[in-house]
Short mmCIF file of C-alpha atoms in Angstrom, two decimals:
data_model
loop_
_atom_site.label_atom_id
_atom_site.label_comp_id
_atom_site.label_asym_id
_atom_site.label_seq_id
_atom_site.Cartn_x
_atom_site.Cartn_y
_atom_site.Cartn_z
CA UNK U 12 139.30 36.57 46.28
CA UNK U 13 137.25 39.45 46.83
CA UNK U 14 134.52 40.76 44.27
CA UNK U 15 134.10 37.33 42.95
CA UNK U 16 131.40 34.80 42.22
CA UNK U 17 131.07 30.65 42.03
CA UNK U 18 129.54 29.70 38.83
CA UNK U 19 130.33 26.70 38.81
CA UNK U 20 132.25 23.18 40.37
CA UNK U 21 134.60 20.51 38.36
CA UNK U 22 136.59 17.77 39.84
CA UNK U 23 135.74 19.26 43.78
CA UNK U 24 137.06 22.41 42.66
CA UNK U 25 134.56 25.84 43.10
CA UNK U 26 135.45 27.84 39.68
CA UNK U 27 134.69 31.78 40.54
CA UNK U 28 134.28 34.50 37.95
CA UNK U 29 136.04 38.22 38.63
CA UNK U 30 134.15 41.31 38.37
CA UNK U 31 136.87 42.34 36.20
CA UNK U 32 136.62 39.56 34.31
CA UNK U 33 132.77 40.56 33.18
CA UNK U 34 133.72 43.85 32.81
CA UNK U 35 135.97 43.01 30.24
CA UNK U 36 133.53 40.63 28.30
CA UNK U 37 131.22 43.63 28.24
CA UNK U 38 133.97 45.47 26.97
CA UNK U 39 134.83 43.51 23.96
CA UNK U 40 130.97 42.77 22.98
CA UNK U 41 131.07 46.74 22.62
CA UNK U 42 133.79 47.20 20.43
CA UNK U 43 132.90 44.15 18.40
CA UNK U 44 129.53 45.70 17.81
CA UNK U 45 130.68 48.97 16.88
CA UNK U 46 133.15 47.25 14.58
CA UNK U 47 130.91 44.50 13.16
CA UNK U 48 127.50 44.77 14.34
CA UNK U 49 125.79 42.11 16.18
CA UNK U 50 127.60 39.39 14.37
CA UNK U 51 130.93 40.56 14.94
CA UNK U 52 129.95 40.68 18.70
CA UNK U 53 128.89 37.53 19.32
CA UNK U 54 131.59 36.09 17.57
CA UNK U 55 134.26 37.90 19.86
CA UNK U 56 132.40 37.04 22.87
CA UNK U 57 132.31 33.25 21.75
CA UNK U 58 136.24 33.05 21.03
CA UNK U 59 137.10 34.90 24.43
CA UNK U 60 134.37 32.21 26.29
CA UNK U 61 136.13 29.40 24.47
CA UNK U 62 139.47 30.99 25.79
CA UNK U 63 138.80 31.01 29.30
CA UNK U 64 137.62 27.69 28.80
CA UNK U 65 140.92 26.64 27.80
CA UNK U 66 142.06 28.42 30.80
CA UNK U 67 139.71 26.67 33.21
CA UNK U 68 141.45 23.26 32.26
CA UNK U 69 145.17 24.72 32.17
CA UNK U 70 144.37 25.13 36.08
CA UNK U 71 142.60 22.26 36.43
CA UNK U 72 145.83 20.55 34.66
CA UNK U 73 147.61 21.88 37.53
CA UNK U 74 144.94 21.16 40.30
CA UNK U 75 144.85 17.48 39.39
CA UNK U 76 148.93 16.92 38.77
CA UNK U 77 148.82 18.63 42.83
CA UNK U 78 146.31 16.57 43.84
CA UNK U 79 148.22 13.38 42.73
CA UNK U 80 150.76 14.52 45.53
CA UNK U 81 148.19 14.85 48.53
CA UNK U 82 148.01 18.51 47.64
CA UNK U 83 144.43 20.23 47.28
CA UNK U 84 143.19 23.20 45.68
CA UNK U 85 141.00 25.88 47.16
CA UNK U 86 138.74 27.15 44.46
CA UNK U 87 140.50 28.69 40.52
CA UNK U 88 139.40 32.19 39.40
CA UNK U 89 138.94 33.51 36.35
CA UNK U 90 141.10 36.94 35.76
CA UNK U 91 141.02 38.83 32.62
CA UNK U 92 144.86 37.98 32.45
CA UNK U 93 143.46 34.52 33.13
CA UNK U 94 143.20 32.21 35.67
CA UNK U 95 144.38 31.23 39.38
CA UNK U 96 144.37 28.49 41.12
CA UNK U 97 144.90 28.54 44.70
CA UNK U 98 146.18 25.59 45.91
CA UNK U 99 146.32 24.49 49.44
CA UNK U 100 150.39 24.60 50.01
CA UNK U 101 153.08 24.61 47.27
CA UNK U 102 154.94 21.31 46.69
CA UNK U 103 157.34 20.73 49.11
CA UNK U 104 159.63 18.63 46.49
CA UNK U 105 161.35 20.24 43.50
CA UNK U 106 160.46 17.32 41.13
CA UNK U 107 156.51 17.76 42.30
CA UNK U 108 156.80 21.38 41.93
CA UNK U 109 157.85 20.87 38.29
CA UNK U 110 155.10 18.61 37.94
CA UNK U 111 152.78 20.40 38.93
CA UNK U 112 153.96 23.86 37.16
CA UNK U 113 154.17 21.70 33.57
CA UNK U 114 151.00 20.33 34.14
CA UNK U 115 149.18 23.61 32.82
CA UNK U 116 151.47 24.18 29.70
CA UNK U 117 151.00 19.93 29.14
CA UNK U 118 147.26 20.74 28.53
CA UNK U 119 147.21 23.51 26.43
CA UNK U 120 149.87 21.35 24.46
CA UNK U 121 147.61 18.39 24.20
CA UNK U 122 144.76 20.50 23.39
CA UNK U 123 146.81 22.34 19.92
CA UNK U 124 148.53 19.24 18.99
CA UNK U 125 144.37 17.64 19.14
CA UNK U 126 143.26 20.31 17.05
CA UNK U 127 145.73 19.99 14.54
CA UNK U 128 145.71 16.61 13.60
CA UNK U 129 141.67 16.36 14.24
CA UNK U 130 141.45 19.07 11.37
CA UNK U 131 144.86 17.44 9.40
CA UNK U 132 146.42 20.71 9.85
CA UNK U 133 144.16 22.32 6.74
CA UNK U 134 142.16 24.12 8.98
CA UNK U 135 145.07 26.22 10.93
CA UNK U 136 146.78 29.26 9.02
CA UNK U 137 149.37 30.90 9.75
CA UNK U 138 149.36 32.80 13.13
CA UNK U 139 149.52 36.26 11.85
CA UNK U 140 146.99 35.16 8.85
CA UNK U 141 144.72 33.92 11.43
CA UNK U 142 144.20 37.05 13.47
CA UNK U 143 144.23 39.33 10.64
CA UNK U 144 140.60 38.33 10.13
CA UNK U 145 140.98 35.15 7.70
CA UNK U 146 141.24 32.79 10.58
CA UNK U 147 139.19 30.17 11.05
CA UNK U 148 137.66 29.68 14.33
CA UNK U 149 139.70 26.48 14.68
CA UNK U 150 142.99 28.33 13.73
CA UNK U 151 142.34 31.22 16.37
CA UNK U 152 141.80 28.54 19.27
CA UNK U 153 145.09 26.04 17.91
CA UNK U 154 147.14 29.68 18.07
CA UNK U 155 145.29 30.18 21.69
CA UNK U 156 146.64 27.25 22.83
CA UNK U 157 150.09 27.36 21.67
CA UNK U 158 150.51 31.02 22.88
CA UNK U 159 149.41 29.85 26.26
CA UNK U 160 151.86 27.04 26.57
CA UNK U 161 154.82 29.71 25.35
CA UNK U 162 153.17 32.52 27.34
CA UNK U 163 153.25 30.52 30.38
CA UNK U 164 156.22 28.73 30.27
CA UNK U 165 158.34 32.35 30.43
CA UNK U 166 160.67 31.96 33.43
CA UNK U 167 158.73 35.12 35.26
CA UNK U 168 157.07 34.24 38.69
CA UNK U 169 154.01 34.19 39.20
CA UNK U 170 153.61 32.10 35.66
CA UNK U 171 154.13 28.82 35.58
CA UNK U 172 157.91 28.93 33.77
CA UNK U 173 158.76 30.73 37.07
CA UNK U 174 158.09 27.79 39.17
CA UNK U 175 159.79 25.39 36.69
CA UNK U 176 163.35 27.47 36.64
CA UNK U 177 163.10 27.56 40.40
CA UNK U 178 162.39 24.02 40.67
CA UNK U 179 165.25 23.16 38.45
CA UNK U 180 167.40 25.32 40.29
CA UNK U 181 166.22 24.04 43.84
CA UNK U 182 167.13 20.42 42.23
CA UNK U 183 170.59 21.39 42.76
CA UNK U 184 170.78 24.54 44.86
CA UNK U 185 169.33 25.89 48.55
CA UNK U 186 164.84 26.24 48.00
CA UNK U 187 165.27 29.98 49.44
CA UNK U 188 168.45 30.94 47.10
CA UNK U 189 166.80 29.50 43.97
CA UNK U 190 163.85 31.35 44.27
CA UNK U 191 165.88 34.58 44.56
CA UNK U 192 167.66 33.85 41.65
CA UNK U 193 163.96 33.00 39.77
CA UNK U 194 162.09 35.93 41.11
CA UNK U 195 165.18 38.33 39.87
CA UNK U 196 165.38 36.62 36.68
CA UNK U 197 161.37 37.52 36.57
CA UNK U 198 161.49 40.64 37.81
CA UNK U 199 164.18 41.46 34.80
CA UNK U 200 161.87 40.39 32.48
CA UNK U 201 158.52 42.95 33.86
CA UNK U 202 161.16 45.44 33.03
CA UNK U 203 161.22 44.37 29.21
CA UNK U 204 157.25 43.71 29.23
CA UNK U 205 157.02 47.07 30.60
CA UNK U 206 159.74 48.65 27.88
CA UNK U 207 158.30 46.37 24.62
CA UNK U 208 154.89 47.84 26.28
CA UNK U 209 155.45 51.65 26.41
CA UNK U 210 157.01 51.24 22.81
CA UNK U 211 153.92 48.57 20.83
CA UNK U 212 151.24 47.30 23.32
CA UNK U 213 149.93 49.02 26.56
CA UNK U 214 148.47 45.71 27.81
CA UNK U 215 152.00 44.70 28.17
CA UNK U 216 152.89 47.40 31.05
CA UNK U 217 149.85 45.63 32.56
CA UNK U 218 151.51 42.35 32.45
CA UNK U 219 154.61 43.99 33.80
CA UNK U 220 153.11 45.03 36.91
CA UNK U 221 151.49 41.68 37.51
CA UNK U 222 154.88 39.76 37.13
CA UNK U 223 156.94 42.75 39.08
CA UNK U 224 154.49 41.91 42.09
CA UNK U 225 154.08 38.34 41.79
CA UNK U 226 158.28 37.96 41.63
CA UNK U 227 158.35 39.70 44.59
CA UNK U 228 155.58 38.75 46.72
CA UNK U 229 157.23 34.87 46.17
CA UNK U 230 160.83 35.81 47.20
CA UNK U 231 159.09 36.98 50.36
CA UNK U 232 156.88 34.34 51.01
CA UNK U 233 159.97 31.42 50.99
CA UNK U 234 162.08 34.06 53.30
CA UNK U 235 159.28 34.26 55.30
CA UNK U 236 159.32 30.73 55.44
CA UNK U 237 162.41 29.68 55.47
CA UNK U 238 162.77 32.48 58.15
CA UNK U 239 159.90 30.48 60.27
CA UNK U 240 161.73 26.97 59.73
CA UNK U 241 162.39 25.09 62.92
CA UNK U 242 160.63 27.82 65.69
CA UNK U 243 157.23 25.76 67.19
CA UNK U 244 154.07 28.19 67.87
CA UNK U 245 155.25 27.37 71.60
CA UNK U 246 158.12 30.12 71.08
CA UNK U 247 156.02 32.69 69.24
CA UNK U 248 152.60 32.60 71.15
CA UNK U 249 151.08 35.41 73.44
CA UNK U 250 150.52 34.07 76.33
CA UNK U 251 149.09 37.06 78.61
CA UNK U 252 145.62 37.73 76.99
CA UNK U 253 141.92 38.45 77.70
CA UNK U 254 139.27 35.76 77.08
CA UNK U 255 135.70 36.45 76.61
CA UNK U 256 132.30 33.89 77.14
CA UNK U 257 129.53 33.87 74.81
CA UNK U 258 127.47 35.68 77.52
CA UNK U 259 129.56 38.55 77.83
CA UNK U 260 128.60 41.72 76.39
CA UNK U 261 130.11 43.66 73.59
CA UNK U 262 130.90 46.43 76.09
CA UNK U 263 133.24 44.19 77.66
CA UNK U 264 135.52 43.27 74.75
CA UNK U 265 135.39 47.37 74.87
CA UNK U 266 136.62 47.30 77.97
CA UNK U 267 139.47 45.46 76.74
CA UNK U 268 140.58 46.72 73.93
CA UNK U 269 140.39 50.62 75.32
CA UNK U 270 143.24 49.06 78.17
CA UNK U 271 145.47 47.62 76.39
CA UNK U 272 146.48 46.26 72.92
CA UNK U 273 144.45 43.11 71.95
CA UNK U 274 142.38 43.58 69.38
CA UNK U 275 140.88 40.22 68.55
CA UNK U 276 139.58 38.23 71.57
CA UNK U 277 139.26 34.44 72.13
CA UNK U 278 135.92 33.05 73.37
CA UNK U 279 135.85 30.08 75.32
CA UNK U 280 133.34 28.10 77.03
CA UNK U 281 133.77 26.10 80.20
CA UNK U 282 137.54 26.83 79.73
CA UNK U 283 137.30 25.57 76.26
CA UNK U 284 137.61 27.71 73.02
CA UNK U 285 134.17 28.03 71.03
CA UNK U 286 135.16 31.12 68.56
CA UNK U 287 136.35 33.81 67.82
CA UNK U 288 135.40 37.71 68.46
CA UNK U 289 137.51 39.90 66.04
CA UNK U 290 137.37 43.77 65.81
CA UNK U 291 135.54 43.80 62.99
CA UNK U 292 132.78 41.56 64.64
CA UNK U 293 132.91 43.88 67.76
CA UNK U 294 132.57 47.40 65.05
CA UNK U 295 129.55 45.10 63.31
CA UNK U 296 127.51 44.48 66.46
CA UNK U 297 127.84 47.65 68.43
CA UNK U 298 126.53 48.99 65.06
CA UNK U 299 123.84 46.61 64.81
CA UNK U 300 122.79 45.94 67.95
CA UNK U 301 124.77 48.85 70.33
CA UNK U 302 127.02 47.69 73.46
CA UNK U 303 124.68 45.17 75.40
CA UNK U 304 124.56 42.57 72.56
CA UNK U 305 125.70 39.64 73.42
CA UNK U 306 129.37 38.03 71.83
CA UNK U 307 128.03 34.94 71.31
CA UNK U 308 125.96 36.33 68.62
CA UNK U 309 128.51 37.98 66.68
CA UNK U 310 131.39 35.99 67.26
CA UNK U 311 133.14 33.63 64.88
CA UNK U 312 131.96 30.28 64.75
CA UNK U 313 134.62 27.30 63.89
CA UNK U 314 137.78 29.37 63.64
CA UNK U 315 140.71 27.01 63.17
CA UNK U 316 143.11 26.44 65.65
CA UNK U 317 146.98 25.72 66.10
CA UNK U 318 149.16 23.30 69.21
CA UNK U 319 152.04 24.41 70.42
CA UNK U 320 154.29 22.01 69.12
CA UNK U 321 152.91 22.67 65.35
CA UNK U 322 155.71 24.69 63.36
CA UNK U 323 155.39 28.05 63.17
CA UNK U 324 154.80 28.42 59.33
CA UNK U 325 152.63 26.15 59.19
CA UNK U 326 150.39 27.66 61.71
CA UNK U 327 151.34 31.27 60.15
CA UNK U 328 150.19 29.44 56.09
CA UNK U 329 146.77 28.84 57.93
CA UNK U 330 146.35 31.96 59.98
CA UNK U 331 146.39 33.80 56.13
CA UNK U 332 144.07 31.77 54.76
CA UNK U 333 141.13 32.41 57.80
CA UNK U 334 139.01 35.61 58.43
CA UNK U 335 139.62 35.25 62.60
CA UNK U 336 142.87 37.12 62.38
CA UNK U 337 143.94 35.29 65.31
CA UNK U 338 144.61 31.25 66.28
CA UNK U 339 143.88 29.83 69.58
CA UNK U 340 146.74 27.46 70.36
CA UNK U 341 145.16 24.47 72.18
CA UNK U 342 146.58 21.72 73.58
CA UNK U 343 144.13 18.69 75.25
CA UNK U 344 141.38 20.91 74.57
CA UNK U 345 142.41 23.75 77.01
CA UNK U 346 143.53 27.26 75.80
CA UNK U 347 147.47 28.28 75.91
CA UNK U 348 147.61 31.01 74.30
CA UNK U 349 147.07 33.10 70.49
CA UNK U 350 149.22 33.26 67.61
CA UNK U 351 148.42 36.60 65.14
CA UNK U 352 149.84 38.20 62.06
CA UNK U 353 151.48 40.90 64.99
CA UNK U 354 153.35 37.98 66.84
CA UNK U 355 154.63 36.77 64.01
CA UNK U 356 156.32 40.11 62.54
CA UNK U 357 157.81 40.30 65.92
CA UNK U 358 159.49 36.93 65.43
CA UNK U 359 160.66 37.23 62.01
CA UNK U 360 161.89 40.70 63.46
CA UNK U 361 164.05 39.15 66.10
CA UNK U 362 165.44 36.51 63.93
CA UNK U 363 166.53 38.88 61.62
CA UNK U 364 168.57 41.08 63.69
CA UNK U 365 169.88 37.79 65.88
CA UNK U 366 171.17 36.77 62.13
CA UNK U 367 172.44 40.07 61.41
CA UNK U 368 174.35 40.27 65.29
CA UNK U 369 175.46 36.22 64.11
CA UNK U 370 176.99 38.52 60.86
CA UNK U 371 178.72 40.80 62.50
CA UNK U 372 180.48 38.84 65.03
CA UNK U 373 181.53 36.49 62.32
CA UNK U 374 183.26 39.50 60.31
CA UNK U 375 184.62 40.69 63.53
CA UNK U 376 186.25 37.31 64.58
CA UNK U 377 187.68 37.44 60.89
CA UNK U 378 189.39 40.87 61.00
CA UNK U 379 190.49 40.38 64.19
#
C-alpha cells in the first residue's frame, strides 16, 4: 500500500504504518493540547496507541486462524479507520472463511471479557460514563474492545460481519450469488452510515464511503472470478509479441512500442526469460541514462511467471499483486507467450457477451 512504512514484524507478518495514520495522531495530540494541555495530550495519544494495538492483534487474530488453513498473509496496515490485513488468497471454503472472518471479533472478545474479570468488573463504568471524561483508562479500552467486536461484526463488506453473512449464505447457496446478496445487504447499510452521518457524526459519511467501495469492489472481484473459472492461461495468452535481450538498447523497446501496441516487453536470455522491461522502466532509463542504456540495467529482475495450463484466475490473482504488469507464460523453461491486465479484460469481455448471446437464444427458443 502506497505511502506506507514497516515498523515493525510479529508472527512473519511486516506491520506498516499509513501516512494518514500519523497524520491523524498528530491531529489528536493538537486538540488534546489545546483542550488539556500537555497532560491531556499525552493521554489521548496513549489511548489511541493502545487502540491500534488492539487492532494489530484483531488482524493478527485473523492472519493466524488463515494461516491454520495453508493461507498466508502479506504484510497488515495500520489505517486511521484501522487495520488491513492482506492475505495471500481468500478461503476457498465457506466454513474457513467464517473462521477466519470471526477470528478478529474472537480477540477483541477475549481481550474485554480479560479486562473485566482481571479488574472484577469495578474498574469498567458505564459506556457513556466512561467517555464523558470519568472513565478509567481500563473502562475506555474494555468499551474499545467491545465496540470493535460489534463494529466489526456489522454484515457490511469489507468488515469482517460481511464475510461471515456471505459465508453463511455460500454454506447453502452459489459463492458468486451469496456475495451479491452480502455486498447489497452492505451497500444498504453505507446508505444509513451515510444518512445517521449527515444528521449526528461526519466521520460516519466517511465510513459510508469506505463500506460503499469495499461492497462493491468484492461483488466484482468473485464475478471476476467466477467469470475466469475453468479458462487455462493457454486460451487467454498473447502469443504474437516482441522479446528483448539484456544487451539491447532502450531505443529498441522504442522501436517497438512506436509500431505497434505492446507496452511491456519480455526479456529473455538464450531463449529463456530473465525479466521484465515495463514502460515505466523504459520512461525511467531514457530519463536517466537517454536511449543507448542498456535493458538489462533497468529491467525487472525476478518477475513471476505463469504455465499455460495454470487457471486463468489464478494467474490473473498474481499478475495484481506484482509491479511487472505483465506474466511470461513458460512452459519447460522456454517462453509461450504473456498474459496482462489488457488480455484479460478482453476475455472477461467475450465471455460476457457469449453468456449474454447463450441468454438470448434461450428466451428465443422459449417464445418460440
Amino acid at each position: 500500500m502506497g505511502w506506507s512504512w514497516r515498523i515493525g514484524r510479529i508472527a512473519g507478518i511486516d506491520v506498516h504504518v499509513h501516512l494518514t495514520f500519523l497524520l491523524l495522531l498528530a491531529w489528536l495530540g493538537f486538540a488534546n493540547y489545546l483542550a488539556g494541555g500537555a497532560a491531556a495530550a499525552i493521554r489521548g495519544l496513549g489511548l489511541i496507541l493502545t487502540l491500534f494495538g488492539i487492532v494489530v492483534l484483531h488482524e493478527l487474530g485473523h492472519s493466524l486462524a488463515a494461516r491454520r488453513f495453508g493461507i498466508e498473509t502479506r504484510d497488515i496496515t495500520l489505517l486511521p479507520i484501522g487495520g488491513v490485513a492482506r492475505l495471500e488468497r481468500m478461503p476457498e471454503e465457506p466454513a474457513q472463511e467464517l473462521v477466519v472472518a470471526l477470528a478478529g471479533p474472537a480477540v477483541n472478545v477475549v481481550l474485554a471479557a480479560g479486562i473485566y474479570v482481571a479488574s472484577f468488573g469495578r474498574g469498567v463504568l458505564p459506556v457513556f460514563e466512561t467517555f464523558s471524561g470519568l472513565g478509567s483508562f481500563i473502562s475506555q479500552i474494555f468499551w474499545v474492545n467491545v465496540g470493535l467486536a460489534v463494529f466489526n461484526l456489522l454484515p457490511a463488506f469489507p468488515m469482517d460481519g460481511g464475510r461471515v453473512l456471505r459465508a453463511l449464505l455460500a454454506m447453502r447457496m452459489d459463492y458468486l450469488r451469496a456475495t451479491q446478496i452480502a455486498a447489497g445487504i452492505g451497500q444498504g447499510m453505507a446508505w444509513l452510515f451515510g444518512l445517521l452521518g449527515l444528521l449526528f457524526n461526519p466521520f460516519l459519511v466517511f465510513i459510508a464511503l469506505f463500506v460503499w467501495i469495499g461492497a462493491a469492489q468484492e461483488a466484482s472481484m468473485v464475478q471476476m472470478r467466477s467469470a475466469l473459472d475453468g479458462i487455462p492461461v493457454r486460451n487467454a495468452m498473447i502469443t504474437e509479441f516482441h522479446v528483448l535481450e539484456p544487451n539491447d538498447t532502450l531505443a529498441r523497446a522504442v522501436e517497438h512500442i512506436l509500431a505497434g501496441f505492446q507496452q511491456d516487453f519480455p526479456v529473455v536470455e538464450d531463449g529463456r526469460p530473465v525479466g521484465v522491461l515495463t514502460r515505466n522502466d523504459l520512461a525511467a532509463g531514457l530519463a536517466q541514462r537517454g536511449p543507448e542504456a542498456l535493458v538489462g540495467e533497468f529491467m525487472h529482475r525476478g518477475c513471476a511467471t505463469t504455465d499455460p495450463r495454470e487457471m486463468l484466475q489464478v494467474a490473473f490473482a498474481r499478475l495484481q499483486d506484482h509491479d511487472c504488469h505483465v506474466l511470461p507464460v513458460v512452459q519447460d523453461g522456454q517462453l509461450l507467450g504473456l498474459l496482462t491486465g489488457d488480455n484479460v479484460a478482453e476475455v472477461l469481455m467475450i465471455q460476457q457477451a457469449l453468456r449474454e448471446a447463450r441468454r438470448a437464444s434461450q428466451q428465443a427458443s422459449r417464445t418460440g
